[in-house]
Short mmCIF file of N, CA and C in Angstrom, two decimals:
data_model
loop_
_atom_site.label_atom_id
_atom_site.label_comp_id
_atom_site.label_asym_id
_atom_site.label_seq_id
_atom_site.Cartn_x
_atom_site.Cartn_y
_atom_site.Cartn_z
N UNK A 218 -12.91 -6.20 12.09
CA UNK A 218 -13.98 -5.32 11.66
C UNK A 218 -13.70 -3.93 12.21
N UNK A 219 -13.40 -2.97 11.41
CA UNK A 219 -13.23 -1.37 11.90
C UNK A 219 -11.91 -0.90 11.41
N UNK A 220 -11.71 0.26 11.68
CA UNK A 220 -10.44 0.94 11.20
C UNK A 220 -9.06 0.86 12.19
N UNK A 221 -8.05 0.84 11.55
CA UNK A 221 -7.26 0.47 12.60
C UNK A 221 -5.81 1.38 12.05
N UNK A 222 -4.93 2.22 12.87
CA UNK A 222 -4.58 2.80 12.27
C UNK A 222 -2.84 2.37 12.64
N UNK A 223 -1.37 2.39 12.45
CA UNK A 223 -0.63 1.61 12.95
C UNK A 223 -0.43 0.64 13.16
N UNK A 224 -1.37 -0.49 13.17
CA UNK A 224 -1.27 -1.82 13.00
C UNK A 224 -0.89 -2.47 12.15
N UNK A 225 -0.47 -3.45 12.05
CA UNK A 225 -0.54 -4.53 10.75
C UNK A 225 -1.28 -6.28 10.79
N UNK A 226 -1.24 -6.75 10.09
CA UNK A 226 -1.66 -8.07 10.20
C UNK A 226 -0.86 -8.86 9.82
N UNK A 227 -0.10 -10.12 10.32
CA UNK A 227 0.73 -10.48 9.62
C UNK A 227 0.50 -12.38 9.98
N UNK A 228 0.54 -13.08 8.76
CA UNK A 228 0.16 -14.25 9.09
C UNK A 228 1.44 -15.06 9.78
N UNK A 229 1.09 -16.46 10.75
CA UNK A 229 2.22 -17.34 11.51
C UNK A 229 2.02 -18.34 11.29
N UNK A 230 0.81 -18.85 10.40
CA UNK A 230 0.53 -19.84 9.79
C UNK A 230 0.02 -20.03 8.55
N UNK A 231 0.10 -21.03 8.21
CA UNK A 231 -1.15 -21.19 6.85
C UNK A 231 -2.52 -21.06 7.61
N UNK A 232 -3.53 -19.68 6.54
CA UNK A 232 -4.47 -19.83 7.05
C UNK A 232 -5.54 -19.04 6.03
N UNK A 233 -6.66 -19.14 6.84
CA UNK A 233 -7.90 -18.18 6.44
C UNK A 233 -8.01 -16.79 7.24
N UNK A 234 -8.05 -15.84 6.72
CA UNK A 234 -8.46 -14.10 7.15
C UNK A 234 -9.61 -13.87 6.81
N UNK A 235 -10.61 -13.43 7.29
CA UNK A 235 -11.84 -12.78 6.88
C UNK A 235 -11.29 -11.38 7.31
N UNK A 236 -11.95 -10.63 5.91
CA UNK A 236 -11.33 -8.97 6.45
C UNK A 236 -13.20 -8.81 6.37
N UNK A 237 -13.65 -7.99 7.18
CA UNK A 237 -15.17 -7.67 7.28
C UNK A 237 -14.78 -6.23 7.35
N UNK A 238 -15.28 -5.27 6.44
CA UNK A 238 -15.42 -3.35 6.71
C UNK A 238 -14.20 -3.28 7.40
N UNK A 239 -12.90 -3.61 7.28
CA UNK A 239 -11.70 -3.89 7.90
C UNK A 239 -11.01 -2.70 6.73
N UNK A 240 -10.45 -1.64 8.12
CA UNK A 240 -9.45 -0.73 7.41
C UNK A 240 -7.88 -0.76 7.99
N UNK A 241 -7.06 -1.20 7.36
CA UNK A 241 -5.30 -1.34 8.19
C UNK A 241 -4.45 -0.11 7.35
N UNK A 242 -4.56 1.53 7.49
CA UNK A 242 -3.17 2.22 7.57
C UNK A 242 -1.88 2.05 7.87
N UNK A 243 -1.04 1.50 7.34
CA UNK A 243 0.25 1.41 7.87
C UNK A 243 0.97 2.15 7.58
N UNK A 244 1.12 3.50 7.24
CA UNK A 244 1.81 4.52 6.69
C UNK A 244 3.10 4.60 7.12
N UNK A 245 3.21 4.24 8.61
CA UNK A 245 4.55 4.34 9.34
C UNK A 245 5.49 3.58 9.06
N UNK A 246 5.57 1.71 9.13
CA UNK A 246 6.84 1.31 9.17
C UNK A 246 6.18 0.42 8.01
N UNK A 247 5.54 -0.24 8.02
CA UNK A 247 5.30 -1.84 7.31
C UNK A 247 3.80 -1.83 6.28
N UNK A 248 3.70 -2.97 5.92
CA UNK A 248 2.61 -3.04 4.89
C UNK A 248 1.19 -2.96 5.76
N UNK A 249 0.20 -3.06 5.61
CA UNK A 249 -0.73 -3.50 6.28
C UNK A 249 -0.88 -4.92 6.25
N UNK A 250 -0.85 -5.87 4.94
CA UNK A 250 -1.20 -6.93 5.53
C UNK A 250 0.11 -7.88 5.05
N UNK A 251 0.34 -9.07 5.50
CA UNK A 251 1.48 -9.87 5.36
C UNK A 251 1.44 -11.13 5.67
N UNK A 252 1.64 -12.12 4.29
CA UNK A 252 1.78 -13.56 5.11
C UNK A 252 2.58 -14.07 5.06
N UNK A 253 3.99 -13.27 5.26
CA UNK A 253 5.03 -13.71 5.98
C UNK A 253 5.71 -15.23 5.84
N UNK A 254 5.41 -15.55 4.63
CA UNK A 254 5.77 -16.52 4.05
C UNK A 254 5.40 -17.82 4.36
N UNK A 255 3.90 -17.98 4.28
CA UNK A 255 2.57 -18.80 4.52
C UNK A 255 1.90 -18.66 3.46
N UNK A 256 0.91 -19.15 3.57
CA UNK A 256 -0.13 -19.90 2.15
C UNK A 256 -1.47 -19.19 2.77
N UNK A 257 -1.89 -18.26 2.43
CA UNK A 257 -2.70 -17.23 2.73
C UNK A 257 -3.87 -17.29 2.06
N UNK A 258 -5.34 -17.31 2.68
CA UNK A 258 -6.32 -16.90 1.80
C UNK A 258 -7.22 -15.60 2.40
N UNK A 259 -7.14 -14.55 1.62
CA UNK A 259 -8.11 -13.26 2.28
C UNK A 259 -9.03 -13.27 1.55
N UNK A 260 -10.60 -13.91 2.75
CA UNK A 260 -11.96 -13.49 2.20
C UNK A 260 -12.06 -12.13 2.92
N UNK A 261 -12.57 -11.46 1.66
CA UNK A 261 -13.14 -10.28 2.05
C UNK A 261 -14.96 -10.59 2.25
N UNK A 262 -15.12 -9.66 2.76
CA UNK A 262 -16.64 -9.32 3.67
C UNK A 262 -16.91 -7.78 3.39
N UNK A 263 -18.03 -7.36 2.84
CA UNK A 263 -17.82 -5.35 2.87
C UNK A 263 -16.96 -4.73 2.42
N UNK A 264 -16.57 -3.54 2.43
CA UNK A 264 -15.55 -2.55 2.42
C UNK A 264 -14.11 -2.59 3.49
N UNK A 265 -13.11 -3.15 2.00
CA UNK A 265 -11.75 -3.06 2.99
C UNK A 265 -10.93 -2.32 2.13
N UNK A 266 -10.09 -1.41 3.45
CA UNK A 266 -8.90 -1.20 2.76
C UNK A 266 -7.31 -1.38 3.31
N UNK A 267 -6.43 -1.66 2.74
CA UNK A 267 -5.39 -1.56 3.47
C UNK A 267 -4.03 -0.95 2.90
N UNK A 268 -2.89 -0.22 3.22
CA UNK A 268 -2.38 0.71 2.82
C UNK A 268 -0.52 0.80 3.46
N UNK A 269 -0.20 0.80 2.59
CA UNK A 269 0.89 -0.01 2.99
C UNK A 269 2.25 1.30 3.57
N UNK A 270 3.57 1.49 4.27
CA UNK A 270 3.68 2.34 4.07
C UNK A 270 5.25 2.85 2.90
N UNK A 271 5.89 3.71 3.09
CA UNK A 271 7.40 3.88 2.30
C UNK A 271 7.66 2.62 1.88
N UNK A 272 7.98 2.37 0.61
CA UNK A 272 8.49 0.73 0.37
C UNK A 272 7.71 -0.47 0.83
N UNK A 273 6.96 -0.25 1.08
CA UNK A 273 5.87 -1.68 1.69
C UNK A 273 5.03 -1.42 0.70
N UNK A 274 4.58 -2.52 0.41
CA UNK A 274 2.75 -2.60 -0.64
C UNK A 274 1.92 -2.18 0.63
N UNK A 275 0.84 -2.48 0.25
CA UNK A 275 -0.83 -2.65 1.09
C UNK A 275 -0.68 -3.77 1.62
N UNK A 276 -0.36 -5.17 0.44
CA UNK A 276 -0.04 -5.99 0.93
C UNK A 276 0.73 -6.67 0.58
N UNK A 277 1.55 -7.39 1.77
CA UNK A 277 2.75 -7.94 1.07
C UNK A 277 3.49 -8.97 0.79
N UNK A 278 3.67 -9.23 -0.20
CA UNK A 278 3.60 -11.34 -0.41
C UNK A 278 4.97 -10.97 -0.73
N UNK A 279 5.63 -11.27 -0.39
CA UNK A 279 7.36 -12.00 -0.80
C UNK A 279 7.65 -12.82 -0.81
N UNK A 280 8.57 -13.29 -2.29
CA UNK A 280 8.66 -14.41 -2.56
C UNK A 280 9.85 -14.61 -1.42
N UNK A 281 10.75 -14.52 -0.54
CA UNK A 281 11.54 -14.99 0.35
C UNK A 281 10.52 -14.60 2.13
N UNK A 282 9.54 -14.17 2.45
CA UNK A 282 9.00 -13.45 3.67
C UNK A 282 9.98 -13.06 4.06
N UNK A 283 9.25 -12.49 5.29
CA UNK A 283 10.51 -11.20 5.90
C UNK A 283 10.94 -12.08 7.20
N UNK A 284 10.20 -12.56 8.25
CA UNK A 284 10.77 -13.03 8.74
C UNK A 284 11.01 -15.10 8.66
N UNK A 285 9.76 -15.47 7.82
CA UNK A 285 10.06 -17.16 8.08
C UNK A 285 11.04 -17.57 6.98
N UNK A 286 11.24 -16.40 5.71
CA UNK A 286 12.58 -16.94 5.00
C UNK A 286 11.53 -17.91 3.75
N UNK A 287 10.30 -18.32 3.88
CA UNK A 287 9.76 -18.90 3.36
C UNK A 287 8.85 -18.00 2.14
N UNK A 288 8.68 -18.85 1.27
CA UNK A 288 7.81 -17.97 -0.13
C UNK A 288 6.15 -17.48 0.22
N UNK A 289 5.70 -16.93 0.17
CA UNK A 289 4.06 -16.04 0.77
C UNK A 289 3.53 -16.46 -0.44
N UNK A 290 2.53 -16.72 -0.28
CA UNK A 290 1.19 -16.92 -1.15
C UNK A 290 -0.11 -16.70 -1.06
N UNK A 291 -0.64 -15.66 -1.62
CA UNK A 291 -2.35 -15.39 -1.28
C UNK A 291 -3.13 -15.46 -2.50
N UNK A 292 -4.54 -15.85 -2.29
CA UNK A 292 -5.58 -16.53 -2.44
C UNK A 292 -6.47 -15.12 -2.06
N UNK A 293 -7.01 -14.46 -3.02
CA UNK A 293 -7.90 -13.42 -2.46
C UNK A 293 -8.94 -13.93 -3.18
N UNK A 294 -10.25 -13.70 -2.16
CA UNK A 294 -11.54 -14.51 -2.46
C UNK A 294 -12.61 -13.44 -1.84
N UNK A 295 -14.12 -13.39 -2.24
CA UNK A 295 -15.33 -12.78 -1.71
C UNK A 295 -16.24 -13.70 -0.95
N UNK A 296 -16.70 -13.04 0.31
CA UNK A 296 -18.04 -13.60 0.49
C UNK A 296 -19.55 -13.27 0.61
N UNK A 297 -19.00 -12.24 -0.49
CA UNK A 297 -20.38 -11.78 -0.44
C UNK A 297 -20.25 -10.70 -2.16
N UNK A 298 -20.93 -10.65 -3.02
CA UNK A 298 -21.15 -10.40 -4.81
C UNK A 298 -20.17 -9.06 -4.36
N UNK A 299 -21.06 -7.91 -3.41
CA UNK A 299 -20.34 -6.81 -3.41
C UNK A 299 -18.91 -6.51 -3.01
N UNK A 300 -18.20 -7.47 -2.08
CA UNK A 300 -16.91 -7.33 -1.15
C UNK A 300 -15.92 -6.16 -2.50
N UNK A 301 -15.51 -5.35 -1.41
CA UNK A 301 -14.73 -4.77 -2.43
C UNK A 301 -13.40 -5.05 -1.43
N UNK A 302 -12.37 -4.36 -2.10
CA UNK A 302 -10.66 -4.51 -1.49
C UNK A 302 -9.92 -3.15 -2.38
N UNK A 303 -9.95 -2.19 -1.61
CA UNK A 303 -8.74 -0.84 -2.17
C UNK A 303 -7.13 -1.03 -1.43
N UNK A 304 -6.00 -0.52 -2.25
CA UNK A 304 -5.16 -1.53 -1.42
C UNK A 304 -4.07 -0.48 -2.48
N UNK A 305 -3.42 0.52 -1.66
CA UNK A 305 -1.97 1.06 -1.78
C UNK A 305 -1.33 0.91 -1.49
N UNK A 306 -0.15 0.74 -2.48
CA UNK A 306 1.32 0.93 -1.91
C UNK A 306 1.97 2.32 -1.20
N UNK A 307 2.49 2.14 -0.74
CA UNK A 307 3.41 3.19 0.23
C UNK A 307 4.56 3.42 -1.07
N UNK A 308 5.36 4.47 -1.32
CA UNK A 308 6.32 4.94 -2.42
C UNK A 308 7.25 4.12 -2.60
N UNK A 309 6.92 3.88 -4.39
CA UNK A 309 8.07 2.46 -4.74
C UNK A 309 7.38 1.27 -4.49
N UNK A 310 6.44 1.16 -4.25
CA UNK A 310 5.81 0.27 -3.49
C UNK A 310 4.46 -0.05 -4.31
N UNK A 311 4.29 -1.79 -4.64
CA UNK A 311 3.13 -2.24 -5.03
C UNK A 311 1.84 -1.95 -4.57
N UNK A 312 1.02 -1.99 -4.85
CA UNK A 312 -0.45 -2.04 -4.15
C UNK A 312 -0.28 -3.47 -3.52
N UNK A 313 -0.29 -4.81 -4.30
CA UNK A 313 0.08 -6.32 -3.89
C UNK A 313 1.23 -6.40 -4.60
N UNK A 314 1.43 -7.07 -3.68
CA UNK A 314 3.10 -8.01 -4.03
C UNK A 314 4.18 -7.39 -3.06
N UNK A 315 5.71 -7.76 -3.49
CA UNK A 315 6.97 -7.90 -2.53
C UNK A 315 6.90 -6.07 -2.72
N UNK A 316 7.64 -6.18 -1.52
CA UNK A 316 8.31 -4.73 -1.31
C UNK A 316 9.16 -4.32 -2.44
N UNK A 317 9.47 -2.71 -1.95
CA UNK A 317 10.38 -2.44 -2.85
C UNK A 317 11.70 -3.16 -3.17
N UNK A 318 12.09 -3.49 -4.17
CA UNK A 318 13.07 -4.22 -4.51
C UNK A 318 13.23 -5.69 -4.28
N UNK A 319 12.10 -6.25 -4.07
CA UNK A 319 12.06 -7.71 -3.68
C UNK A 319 10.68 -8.18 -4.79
N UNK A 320 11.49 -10.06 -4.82
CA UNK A 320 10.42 -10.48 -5.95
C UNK A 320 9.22 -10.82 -4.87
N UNK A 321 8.18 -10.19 -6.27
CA UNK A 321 6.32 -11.08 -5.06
C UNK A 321 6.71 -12.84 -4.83
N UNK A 322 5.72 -13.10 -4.28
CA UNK A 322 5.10 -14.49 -4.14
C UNK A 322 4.32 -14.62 -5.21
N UNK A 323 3.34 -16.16 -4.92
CA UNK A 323 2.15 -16.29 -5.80
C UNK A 323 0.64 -15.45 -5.12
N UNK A 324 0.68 -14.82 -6.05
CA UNK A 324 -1.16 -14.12 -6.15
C UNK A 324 -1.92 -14.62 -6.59
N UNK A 325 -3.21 -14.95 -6.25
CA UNK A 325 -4.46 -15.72 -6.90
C UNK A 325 -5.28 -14.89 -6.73
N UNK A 326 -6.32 -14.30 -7.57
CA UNK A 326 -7.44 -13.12 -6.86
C UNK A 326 -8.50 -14.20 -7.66
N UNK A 327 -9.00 -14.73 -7.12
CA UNK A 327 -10.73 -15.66 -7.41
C UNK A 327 -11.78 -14.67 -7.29
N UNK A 328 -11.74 -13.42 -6.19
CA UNK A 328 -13.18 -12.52 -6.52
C UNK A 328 -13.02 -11.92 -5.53
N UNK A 329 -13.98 -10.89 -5.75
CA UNK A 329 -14.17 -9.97 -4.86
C UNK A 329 -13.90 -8.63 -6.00
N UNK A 330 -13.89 -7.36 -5.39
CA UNK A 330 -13.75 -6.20 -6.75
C UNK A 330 -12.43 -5.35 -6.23
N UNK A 331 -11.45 -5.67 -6.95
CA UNK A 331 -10.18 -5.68 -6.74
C UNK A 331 -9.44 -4.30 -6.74
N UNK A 332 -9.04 -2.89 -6.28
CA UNK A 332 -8.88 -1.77 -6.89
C UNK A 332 -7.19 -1.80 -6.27
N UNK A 333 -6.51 -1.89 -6.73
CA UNK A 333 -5.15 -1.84 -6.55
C UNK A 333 -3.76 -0.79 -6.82
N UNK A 334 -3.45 0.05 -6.39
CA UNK A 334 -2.30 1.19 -7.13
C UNK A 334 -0.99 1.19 -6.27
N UNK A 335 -0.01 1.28 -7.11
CA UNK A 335 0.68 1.73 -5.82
C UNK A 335 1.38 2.77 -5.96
N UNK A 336 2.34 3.38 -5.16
CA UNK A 336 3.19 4.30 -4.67
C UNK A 336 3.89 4.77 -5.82
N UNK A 337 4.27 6.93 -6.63
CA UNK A 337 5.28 6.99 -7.02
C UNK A 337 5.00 6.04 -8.05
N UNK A 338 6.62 5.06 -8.43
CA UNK A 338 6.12 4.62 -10.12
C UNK A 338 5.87 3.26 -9.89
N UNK A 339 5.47 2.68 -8.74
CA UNK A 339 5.36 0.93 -8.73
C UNK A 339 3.71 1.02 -9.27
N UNK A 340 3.63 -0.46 -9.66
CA UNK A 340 2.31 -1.28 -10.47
C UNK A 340 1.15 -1.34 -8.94
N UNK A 341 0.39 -1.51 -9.30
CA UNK A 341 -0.83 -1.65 -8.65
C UNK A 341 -0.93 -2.95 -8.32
N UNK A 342 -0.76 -4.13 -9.18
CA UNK A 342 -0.05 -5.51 -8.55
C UNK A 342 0.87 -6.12 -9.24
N UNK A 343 2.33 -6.69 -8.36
CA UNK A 343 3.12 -7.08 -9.23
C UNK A 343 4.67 -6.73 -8.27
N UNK A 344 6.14 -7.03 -8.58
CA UNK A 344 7.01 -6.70 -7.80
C UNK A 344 7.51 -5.59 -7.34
N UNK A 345 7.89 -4.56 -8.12
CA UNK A 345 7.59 -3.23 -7.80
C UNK A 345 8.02 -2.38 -9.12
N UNK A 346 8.45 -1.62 -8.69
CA UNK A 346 8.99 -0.58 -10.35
C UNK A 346 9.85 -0.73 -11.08
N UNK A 347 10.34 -1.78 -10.11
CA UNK A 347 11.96 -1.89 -10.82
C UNK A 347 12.05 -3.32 -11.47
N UNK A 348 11.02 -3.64 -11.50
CA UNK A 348 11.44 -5.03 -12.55
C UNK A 348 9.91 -5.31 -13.04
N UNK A 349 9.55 -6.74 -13.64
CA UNK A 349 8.77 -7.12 -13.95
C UNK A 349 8.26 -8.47 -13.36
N UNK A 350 6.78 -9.19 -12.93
CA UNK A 350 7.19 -10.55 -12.46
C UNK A 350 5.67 -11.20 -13.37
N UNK A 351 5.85 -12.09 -13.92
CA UNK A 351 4.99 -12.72 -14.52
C UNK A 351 4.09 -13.34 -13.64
N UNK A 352 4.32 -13.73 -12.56
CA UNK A 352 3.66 -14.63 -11.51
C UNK A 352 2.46 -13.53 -11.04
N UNK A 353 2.58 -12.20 -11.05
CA UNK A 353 1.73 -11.25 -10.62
C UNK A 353 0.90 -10.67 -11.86
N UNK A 354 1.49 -10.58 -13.12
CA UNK A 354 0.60 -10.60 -14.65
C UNK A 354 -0.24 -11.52 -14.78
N UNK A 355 0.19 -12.74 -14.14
CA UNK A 355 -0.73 -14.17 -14.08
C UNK A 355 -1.99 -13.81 -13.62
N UNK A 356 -1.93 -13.38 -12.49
CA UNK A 356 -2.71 -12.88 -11.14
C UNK A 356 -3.97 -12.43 -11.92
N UNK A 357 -3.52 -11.08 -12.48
CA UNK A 357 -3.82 -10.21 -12.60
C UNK A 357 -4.71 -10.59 -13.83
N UNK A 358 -4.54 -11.42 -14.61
CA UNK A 358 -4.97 -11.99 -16.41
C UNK A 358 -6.19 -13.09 -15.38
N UNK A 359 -6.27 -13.55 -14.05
CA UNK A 359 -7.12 -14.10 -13.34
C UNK A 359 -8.04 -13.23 -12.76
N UNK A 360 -8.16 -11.87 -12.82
CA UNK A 360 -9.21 -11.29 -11.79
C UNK A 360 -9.50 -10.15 -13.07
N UNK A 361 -10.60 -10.54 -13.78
CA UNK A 361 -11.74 -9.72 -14.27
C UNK A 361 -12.18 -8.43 -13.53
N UNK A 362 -11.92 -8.60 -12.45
CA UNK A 362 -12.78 -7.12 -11.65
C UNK A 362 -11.76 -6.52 -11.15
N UNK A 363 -10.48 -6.76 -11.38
CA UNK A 363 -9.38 -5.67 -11.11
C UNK A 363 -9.41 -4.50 -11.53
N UNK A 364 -9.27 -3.58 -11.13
CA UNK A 364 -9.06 -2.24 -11.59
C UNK A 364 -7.22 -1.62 -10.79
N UNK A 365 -6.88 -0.73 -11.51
CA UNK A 365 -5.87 -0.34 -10.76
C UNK A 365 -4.75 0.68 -11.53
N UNK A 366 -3.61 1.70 -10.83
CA UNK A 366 -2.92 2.05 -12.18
C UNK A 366 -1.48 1.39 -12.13
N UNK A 367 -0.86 1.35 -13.36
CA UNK A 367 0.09 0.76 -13.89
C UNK A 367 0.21 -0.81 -13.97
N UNK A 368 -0.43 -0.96 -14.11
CA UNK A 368 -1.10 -3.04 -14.20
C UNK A 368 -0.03 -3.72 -15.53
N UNK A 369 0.68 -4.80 -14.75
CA UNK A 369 1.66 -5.13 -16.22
C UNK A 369 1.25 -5.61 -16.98
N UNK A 370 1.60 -5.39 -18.26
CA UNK A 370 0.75 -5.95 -19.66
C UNK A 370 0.78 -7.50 -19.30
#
């Protein structure tokens, strides 16, 4: 709960995150959030944002993770009608999904009010500029309350 500026979050297990009025800047090295190639679910709570930085999304699911070598998967969910989630990429860089030049994981967005963009010419969710990934169009054809720019057909 609160703003946090340099940090990141990064999951070591399969798990549950509650983000509550939770703000993560990562402008400097890395994404703000990461599950590191775990089975991830982020309930949001209030106003979050997180912001990813150069080549990092906001947040970042890779289909290989960065360090367990394993495929990332998130589950974004609300607990409460209003929860919102704003969520930039850093340049080249998704709002959700893999870094620059790397394929995403699986995305699930079940709810919450989704606002997603990213960096320069990458998609708002999805792998990044330089290719296309259906697994993140999926996502995306699942969350009604997405908003965002460059969203793949």
């Amino acid at each position: 709960n609160g703003a946090t500026s340099g940090f990141r979050l990064m999951g070591r297990h399969d798990c549950t995150v509650v983000a509550s009025n939770a703000t993560l800047d990562c402008t400097g090295l890395y994404a703000g959030f990461d599950p590191d190639g775990y089975a991830v679910t982020l309930q949001l709570f209030g106003d979050n944002a997180f912001r990813g930085a150069a080549d990092r999304p906001g947040i970042e699911v890779d289909a290989s993770g960065n360090y367990s070598g394993n495929s990332s998967s998130l589950i974004i969910t609300n607990l409460e009608p209003a929860a919102t989630l704003t969520v930039k990429g850093g340049y080249k860089a998704a709002g959700i999904g893999g870094k620059n030049g790397a394929e995403a994981g699986f995305i699930t967005i079940q709810g919450g009010i989704i606002s997603a963009t990213g960096g320069g010419s990458a998609a708002g969710i999805r792998r990044t500029s330089h290719s296309s990934s259906s697994r993140a169009a999926a996502a995306m054809a699942r969350c009604p309350l997405c908003t965002g720019s460059k969203v793949p057909p």
